[in-house]
Tab-separated table of C-alpha atoms and ligand atoms in Angstrom:
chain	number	residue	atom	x	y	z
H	17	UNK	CA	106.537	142.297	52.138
H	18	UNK	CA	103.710	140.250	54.146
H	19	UNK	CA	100.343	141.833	54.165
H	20	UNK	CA	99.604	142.427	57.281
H	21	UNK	CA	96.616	143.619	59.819
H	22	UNK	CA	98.520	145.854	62.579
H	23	UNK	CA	95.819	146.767	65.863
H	24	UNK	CA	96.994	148.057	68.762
H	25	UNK	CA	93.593	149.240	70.588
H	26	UNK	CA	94.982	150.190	73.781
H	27	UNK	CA	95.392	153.382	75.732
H	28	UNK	CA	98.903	154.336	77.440
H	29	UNK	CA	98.707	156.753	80.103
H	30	UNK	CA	102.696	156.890	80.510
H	31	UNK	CA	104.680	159.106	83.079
H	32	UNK	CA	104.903	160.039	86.849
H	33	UNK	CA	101.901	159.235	88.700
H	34	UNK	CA	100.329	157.788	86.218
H	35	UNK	CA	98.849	155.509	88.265
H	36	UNK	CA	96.691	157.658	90.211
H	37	UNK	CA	94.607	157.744	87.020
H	38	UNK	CA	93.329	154.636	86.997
H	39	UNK	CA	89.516	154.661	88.639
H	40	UNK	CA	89.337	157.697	85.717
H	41	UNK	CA	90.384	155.331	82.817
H	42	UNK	CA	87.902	152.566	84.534
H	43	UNK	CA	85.193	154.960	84.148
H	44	UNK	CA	86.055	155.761	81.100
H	45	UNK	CA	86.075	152.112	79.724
H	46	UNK	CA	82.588	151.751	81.756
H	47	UNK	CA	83.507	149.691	84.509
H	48	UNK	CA	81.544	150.093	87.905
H	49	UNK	CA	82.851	147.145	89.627
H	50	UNK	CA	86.217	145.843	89.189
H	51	UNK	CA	87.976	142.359	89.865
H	52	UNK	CA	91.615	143.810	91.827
H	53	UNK	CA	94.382	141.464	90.750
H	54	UNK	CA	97.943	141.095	91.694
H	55	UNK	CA	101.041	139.232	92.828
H	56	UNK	CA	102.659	138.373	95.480
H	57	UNK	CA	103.645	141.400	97.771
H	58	UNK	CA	105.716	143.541	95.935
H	59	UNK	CA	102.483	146.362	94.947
H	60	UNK	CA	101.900	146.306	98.387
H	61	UNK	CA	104.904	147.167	99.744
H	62	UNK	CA	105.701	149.944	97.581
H	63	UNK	CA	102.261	151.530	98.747
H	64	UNK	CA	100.977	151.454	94.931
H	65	UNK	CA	97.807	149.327	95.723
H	66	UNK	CA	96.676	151.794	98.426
H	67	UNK	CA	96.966	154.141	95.439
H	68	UNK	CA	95.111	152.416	93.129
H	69	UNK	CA	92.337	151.649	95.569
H	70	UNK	CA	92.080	155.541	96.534
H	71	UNK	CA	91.940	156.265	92.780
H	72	UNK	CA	89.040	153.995	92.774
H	73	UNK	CA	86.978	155.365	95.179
H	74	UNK	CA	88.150	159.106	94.023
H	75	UNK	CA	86.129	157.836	90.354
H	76	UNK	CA	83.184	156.126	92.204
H	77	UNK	CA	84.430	152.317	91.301
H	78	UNK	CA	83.963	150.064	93.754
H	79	UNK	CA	86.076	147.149	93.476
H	80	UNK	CA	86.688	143.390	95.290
H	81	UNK	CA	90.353	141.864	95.492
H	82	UNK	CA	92.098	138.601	94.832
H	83	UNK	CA	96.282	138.646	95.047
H	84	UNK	CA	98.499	136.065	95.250
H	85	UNK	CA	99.580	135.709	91.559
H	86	UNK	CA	103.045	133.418	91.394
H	87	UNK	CA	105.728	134.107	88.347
H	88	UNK	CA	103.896	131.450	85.573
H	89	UNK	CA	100.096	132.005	86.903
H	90	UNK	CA	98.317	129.415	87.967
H	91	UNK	CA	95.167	127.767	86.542
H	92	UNK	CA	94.061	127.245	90.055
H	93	UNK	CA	94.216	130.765	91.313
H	94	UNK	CA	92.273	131.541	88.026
H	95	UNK	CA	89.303	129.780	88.577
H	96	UNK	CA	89.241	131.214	92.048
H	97	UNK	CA	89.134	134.886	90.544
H	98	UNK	CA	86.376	133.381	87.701
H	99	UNK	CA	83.931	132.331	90.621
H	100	UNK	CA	84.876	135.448	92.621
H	101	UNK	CA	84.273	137.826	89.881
H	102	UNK	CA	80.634	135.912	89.099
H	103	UNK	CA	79.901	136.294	92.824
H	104	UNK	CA	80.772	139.612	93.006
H	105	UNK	CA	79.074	141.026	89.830
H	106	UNK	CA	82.526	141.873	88.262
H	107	UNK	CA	82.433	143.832	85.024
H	108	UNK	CA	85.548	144.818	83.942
H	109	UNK	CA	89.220	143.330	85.553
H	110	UNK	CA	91.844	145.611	86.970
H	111	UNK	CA	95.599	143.430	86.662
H	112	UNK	CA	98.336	145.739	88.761
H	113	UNK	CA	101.380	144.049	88.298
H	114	UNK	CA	103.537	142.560	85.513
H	115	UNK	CA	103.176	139.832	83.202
H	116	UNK	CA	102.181	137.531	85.463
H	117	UNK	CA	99.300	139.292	86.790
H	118	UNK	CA	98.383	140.881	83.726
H	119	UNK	CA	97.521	137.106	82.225
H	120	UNK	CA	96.206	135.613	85.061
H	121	UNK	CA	93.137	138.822	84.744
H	122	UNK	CA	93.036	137.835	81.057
H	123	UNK	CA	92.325	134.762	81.427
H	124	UNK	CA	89.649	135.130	84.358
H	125	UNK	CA	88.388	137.715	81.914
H	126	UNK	CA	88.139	134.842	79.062
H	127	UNK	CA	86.374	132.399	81.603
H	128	UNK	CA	83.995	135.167	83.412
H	129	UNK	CA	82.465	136.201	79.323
H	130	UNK	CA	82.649	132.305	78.097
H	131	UNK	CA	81.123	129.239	79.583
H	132	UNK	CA	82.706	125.755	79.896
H	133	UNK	CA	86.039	125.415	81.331
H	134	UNK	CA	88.556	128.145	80.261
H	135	UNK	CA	91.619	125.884	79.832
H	136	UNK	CA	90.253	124.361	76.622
H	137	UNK	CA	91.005	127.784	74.775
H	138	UNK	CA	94.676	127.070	75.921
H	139	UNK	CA	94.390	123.301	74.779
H	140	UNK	CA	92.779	124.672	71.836
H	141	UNK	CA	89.649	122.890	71.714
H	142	UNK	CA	87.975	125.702	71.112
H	143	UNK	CA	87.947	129.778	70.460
H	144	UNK	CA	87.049	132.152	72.590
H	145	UNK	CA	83.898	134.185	71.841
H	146	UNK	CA	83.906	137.178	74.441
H	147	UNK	CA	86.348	138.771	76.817
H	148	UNK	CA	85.840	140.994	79.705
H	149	UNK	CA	87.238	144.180	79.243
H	150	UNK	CA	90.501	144.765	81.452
H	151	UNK	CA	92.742	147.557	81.834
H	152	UNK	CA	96.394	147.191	83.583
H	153	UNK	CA	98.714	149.129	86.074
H	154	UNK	CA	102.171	147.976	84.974
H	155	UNK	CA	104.818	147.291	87.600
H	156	UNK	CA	107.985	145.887	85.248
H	157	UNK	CA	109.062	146.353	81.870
H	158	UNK	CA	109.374	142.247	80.004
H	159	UNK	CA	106.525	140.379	78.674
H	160	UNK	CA	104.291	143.270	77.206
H	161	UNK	CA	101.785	141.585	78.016
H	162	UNK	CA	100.111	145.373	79.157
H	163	UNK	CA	99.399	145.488	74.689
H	164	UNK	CA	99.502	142.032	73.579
H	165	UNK	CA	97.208	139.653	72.557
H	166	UNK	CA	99.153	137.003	74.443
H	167	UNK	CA	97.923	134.996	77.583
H	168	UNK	CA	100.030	132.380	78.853
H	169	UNK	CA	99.183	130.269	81.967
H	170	UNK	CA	100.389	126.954	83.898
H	171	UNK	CA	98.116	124.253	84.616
H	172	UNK	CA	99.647	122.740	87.796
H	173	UNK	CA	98.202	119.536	86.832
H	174	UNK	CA	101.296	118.312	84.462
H	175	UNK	CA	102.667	121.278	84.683
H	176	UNK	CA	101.487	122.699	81.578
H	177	UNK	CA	102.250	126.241	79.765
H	178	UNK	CA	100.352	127.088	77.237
H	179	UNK	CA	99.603	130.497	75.346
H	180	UNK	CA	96.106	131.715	73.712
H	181	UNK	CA	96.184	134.684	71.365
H	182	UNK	CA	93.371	136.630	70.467
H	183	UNK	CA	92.741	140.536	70.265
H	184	UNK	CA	89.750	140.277	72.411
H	185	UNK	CA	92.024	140.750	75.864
H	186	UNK	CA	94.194	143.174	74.402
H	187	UNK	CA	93.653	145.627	77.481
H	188	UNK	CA	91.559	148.657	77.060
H	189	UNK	CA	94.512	150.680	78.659
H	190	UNK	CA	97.929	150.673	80.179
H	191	UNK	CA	99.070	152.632	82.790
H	192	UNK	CA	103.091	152.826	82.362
H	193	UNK	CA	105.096	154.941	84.918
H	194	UNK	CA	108.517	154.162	84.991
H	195	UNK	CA	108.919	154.682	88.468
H	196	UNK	CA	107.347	152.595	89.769
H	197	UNK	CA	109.807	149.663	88.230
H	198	UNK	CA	112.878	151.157	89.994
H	199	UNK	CA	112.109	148.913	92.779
H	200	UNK	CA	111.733	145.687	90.306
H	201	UNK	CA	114.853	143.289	91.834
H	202	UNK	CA	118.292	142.826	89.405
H	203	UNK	CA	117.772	139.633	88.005
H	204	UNK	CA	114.407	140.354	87.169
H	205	UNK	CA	115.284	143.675	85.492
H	206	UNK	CA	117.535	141.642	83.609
H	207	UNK	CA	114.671	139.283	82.911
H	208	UNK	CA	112.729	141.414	81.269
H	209	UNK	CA	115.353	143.222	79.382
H	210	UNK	CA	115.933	139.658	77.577
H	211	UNK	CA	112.121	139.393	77.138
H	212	UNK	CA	111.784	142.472	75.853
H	213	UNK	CA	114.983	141.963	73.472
H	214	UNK	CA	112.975	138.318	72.705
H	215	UNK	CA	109.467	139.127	71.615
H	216	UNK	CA	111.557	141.693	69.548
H	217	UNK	CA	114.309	139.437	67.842
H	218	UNK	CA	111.956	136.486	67.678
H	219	UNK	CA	109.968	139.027	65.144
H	220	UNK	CA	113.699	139.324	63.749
H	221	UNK	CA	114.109	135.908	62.397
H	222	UNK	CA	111.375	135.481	60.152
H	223	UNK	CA	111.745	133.571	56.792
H	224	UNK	CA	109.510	135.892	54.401
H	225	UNK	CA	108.368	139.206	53.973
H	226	UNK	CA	110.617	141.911	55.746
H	227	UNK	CA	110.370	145.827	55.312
H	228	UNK	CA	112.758	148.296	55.648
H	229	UNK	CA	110.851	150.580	58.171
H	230	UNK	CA	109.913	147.614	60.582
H	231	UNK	CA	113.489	146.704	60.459
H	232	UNK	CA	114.529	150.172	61.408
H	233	UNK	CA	112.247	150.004	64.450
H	234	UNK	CA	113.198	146.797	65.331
H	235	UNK	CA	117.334	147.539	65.175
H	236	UNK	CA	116.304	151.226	67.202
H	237	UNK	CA	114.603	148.738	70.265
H	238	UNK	CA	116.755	146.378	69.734
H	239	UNK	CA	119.965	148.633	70.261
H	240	UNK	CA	117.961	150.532	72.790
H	241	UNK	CA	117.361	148.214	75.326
H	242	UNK	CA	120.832	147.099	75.162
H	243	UNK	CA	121.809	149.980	76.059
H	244	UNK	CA	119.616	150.669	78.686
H	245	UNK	CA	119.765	147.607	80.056
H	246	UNK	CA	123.480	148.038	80.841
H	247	UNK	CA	122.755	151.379	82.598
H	248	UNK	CA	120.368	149.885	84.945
H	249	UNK	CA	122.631	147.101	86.019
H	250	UNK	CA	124.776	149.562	87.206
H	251	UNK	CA	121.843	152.406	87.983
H	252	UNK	CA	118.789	150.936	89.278
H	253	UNK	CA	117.079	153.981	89.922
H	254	UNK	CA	117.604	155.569	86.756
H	255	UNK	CA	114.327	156.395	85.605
H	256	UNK	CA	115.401	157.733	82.373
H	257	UNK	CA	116.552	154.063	81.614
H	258	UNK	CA	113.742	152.849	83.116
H	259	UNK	CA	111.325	154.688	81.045
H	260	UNK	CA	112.986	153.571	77.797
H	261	UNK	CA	112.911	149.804	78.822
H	262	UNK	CA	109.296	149.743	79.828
H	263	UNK	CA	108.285	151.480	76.349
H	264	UNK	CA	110.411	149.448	74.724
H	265	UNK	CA	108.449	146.074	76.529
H	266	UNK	CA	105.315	147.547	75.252
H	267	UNK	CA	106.412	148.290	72.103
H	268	UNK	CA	108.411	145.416	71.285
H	269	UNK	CA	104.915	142.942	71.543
H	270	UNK	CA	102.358	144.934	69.938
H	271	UNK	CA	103.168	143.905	66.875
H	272	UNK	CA	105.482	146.583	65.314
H	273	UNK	CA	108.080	145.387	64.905
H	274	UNK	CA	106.913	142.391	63.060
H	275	UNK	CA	104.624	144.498	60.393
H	276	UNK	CA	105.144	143.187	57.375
H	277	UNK	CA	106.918	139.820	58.005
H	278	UNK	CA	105.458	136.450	58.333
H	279	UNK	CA	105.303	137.171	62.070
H	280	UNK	CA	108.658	135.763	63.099
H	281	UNK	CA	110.058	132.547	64.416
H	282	UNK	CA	109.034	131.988	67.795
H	283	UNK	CA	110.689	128.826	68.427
H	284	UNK	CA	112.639	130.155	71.613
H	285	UNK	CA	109.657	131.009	73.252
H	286	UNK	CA	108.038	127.745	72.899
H	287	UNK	CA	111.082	126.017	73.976
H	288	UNK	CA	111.547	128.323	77.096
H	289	UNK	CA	107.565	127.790	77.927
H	290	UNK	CA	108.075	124.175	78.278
H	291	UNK	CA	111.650	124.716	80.489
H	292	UNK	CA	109.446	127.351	82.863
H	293	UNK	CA	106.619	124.936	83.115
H	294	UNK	CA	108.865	122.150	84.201
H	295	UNK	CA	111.034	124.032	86.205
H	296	UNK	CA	109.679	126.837	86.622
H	297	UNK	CA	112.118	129.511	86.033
H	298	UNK	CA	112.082	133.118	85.097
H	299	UNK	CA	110.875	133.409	81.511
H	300	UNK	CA	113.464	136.052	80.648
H	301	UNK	CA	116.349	133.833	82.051
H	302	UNK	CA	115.167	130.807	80.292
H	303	UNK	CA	115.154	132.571	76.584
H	304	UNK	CA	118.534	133.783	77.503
H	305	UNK	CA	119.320	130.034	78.230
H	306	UNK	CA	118.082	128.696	74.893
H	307	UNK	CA	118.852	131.528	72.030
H	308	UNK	CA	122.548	130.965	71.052
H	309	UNK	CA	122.045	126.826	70.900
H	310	UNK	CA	118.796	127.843	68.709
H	311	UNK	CA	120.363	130.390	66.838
H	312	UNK	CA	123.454	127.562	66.083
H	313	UNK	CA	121.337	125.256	65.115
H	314	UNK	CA	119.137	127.063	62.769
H	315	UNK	CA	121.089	130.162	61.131
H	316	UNK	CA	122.635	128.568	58.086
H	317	UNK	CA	118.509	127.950	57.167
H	318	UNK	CA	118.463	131.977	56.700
H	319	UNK	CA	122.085	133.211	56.915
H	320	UNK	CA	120.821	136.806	55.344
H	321	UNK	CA	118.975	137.279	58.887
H	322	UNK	CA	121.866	136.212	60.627
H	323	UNK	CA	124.557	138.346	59.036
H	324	UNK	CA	121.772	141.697	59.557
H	325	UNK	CA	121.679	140.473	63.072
H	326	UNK	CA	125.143	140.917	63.557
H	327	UNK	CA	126.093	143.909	61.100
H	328	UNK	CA	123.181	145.845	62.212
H	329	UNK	CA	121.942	144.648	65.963
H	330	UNK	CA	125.817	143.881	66.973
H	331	UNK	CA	127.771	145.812	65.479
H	332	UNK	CA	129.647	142.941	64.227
H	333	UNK	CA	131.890	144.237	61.134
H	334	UNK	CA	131.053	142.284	57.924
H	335	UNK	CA	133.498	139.516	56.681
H	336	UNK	CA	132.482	136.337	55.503
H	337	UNK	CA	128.778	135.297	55.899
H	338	UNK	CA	129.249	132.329	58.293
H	339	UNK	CA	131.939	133.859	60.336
H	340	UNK	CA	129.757	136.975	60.903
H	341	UNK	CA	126.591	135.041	61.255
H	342	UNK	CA	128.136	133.157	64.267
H	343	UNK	CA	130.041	136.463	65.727
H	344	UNK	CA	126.293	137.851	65.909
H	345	UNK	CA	124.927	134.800	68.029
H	346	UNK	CA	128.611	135.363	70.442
H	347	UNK	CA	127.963	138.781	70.580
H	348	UNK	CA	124.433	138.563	72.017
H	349	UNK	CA	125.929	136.038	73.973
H	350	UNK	CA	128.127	137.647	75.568
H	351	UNK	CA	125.689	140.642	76.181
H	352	UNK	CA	123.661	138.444	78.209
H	353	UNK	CA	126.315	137.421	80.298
H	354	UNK	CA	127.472	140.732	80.532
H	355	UNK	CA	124.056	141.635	82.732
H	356	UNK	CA	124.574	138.275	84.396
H	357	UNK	CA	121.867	136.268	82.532
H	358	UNK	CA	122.809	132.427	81.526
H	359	UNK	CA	123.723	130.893	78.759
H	360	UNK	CA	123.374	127.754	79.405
H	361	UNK	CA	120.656	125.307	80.856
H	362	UNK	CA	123.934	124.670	83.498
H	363	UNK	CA	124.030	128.587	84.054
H	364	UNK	CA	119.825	128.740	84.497
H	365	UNK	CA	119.863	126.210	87.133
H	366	UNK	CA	118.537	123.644	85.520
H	367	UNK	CA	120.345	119.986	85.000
H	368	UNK	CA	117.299	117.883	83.242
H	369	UNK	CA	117.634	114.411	82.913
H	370	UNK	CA	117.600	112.837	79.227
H	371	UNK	CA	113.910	111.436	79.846
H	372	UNK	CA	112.866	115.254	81.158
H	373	UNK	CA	114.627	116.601	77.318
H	374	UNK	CA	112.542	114.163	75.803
H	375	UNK	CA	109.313	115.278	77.720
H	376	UNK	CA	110.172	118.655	76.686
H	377	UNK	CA	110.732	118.492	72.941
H	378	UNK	CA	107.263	116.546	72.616
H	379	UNK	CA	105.063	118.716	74.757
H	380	UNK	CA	106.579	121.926	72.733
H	381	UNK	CA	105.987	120.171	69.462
H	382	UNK	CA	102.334	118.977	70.735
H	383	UNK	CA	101.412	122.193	71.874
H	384	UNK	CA	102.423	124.033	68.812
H	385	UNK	CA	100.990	121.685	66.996
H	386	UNK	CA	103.327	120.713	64.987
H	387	UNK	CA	107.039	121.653	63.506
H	388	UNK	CA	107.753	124.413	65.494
H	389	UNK	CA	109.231	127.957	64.176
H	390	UNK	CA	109.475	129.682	60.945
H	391	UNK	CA	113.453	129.717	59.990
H	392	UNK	CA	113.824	126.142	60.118
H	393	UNK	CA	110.543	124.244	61.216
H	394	UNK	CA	111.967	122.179	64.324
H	395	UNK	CA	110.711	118.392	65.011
H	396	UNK	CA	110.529	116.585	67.956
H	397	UNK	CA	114.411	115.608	67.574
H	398	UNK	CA	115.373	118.863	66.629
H	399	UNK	CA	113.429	120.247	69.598
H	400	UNK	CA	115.602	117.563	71.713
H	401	UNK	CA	118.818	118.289	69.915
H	402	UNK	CA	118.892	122.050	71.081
H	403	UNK	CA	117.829	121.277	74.596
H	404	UNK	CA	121.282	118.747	74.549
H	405	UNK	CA	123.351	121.357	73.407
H	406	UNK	CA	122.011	124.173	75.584
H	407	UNK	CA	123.327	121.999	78.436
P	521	NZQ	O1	104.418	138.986	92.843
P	521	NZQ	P1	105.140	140.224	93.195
P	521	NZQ	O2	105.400	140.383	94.628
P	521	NZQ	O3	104.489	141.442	92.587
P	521	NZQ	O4	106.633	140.090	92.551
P	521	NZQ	C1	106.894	140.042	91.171
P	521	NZQ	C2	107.371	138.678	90.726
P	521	NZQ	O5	107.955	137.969	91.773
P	521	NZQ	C3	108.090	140.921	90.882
P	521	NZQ	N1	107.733	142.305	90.603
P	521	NZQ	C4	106.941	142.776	89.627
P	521	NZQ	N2	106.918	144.113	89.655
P	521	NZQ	C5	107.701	144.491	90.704
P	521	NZQ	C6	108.222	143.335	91.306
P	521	NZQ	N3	109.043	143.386	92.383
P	521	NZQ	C7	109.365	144.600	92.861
P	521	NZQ	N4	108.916	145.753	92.302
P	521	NZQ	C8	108.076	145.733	91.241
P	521	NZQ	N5	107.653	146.899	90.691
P	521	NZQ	O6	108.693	140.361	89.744
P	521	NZQ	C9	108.466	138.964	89.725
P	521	NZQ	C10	108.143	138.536	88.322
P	521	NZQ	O7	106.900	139.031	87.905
P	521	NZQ	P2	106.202	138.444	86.603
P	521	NZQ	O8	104.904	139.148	86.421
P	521	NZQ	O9	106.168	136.959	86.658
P	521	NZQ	O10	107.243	138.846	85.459
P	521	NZQ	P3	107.060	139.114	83.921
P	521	NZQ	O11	106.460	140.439	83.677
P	521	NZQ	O12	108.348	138.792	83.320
P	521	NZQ	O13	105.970	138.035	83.438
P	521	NZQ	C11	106.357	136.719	83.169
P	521	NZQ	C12	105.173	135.918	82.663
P	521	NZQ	O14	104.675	136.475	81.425
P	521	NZQ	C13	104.650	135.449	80.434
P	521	NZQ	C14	105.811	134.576	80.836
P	521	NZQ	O15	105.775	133.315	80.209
P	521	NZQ	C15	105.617	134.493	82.330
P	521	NZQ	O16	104.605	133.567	82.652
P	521	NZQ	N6	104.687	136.069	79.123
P	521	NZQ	C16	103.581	136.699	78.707
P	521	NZQ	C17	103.490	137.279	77.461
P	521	NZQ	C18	102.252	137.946	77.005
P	521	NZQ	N7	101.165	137.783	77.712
P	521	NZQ	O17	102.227	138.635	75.989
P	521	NZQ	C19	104.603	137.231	76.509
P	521	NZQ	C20	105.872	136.739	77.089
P	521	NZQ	O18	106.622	136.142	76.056
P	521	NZQ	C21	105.769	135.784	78.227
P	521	NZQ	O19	105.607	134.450	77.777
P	522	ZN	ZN1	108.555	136.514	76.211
């Protein structure tokens, strides 16, 4: 076992209605004037941000607006909502939406408490110091972001995605009703089903450490959402389902399921980040589009985490160690397909050129910063070799 430091600081209000709680948890967190973020349409539509702005002014916030975040947030729109919240005497940033949304207000958050130009966190030049406090309304259940210390934002110039971690934008509290993900399209509630599967078995395939409770809560999730996820391809409005995936996003990147590991391997993620940024694709699809040529290409490096993916996670029965290793890494397969998420970089929609796999495989390994993931640390050819064979 790894020592560890688990903190999970933030408040879930989780149910029906939630929402109209908000302007109270504001107050609560002491915010008197709030930055409104969110996407594209979709919160306005469903009448939730006529909600959220009544349960405002119910609590005696008052509150200024910038929408318009894209899937992969923009740098651009970010220093818009910087010099907007600075104009407008901002104190604390309100993010209704999903993941999206949720790190485009963390990262106007980072650049509203720090001065100098917020991207150099993400280029790691240097550490943040401060963090506006933020709170967020939830809309779909995938990247967590609603209780992680993840932010992860595109720079349009060279279409760069890069992550910064810290605990200072952990939000102060998350407001998580179910309901209001039933109207969240199909492919993106199969999206975040992978995500939330990801952030889960990424913790999975560590190379040291391990305990036998984070492993239970890890197979319980990971099983879960499986079967949940199959439910609401079929169900949509089942809010039963729905509930379990969205707790199951929350839970699955706070931490938990990694306690006591070396943190997990992580290498997917970087290598979908840099197929997003180019290409800009769902983030959920893309992991789903990279995991079984990863998983190939690494598992005989650990084959003990393989063969407890499959017995455990898959149900696979036990035979030789190989065999069941790679029966695992079919199975999952084939569970992605079987909510219509790719396989392939083919399936994804996405046919890059050798030159493009080349681009990719350095800017992952620069921006890690070196060998990248913990079961087998991948190099700039490896990195190229599993793009090839995700093909
Ligand atoms: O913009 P609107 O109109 O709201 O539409 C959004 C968007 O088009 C739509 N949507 C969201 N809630 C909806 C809804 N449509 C109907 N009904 C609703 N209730 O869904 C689309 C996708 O939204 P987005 O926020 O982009 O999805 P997701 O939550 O998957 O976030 C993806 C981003 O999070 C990053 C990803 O890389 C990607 O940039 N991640 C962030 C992490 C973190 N901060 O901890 C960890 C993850 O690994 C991930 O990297
Ligand atoms: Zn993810």
């Amino acid at each position: 076992m790894t020592d560890f430091v688990y903190h999970s600081p933030t408040k879930v209000v989780f149910g029906r209605d939630a929402e109209n709680r908000t302007g109270e948890l504001v107050r609560e967190q002491g915010g008197h004037r709030v930055l409104l973020h969110y996407g594209g349409g979709s919160v306005q539509r469903t009448g939730l941000l006529d909600r959220i702005r009544r349960s405002l002014e119910a609590a005696g916030v008052s509150w200024t607006e910038l929408g318009g975040v894209v899937p992969n947030p923009r740098l651009s729109l970010i220093r818009r909502g910087i010099e907007q919240g600075r104009a407008e005497g901002v104190d604390f940033l309100l993010a209704v939406g999903g993941g999206s949304v949720i790190d485009s207000s963390k990262a106007i958050a980072y650049g509203m408490a720090n001065a100098g130009d917020v991207w150099d966190f993400f280029l790691r030049r240097r550490k943040a110091e401060a963090c506006l406090p933020l709170g967020a309304v939830v809309t779909m259940a995938a990247a967590g972001s609603e209780l992680s210390a993840s932010c992860v934002i595109t720079n349009e110039e060279g279409r760069l995605k890069l992550g910064y971690t810290s605990d200072l934008a952990r939000p102060r509290f998350a407001v998580m009703n179910p309901a209001l993900t039933v109207t969240v399209p199909p492919y993106q509630t199969a999206c975040g089903c992978v995500d939330v599967l990801m952030h889960t078995m990424e913790r999975w395939f560590y190379h040291s450490g391990g305990m036998e409770l984070t492993a239970g809560f890890a197979e319980g999730l990971l099983r879960t959402v499986m079967r949940h996820a199959l439910i609401l391809r079929d169900h949509p409005d089942n809010y039963a389902s729905r509930a379990e995936v969205l707790w199951a996003s929350a839970l699955s990147h706070n931490g938990l399921t990694g306690c006591g590991t070396d943190g997990g391997d992580w290498a997917c993620h970087k290598l979908e980040h840099e197929l997003s940024g180019l290409f800009d694709v769902a983030h959920g699809a893309g992991l789903s589009a990279i995991w079984g040529s990863w998983a190939r290409f690494v598992y005989p490096c650990n084959l003990e985490r393989f063969v407890s993916f499959a017995t455990r996670v898959m149900s696979v029965p036990r035979g030789d160690d190989e065999e069941t290793a790679l029966r695992g890494i079919a199975a999952m397969e084939d569970f992605f397909r079987s909510i219509h998420m790719p396989t392939t970089l083919t399936e994804l929609g996405v046919r890059p050129t050798d030159a493009e796999i080349r681009l990719m495989a350095e800017k992952c390994y620069a921006g890690f910063g070196g060998p990248v993931g913990k079961i087998k640390p991948l190099n700039i050819d490896d990195l190229e070799s599993i793009y090839r064979s995700a093909r």
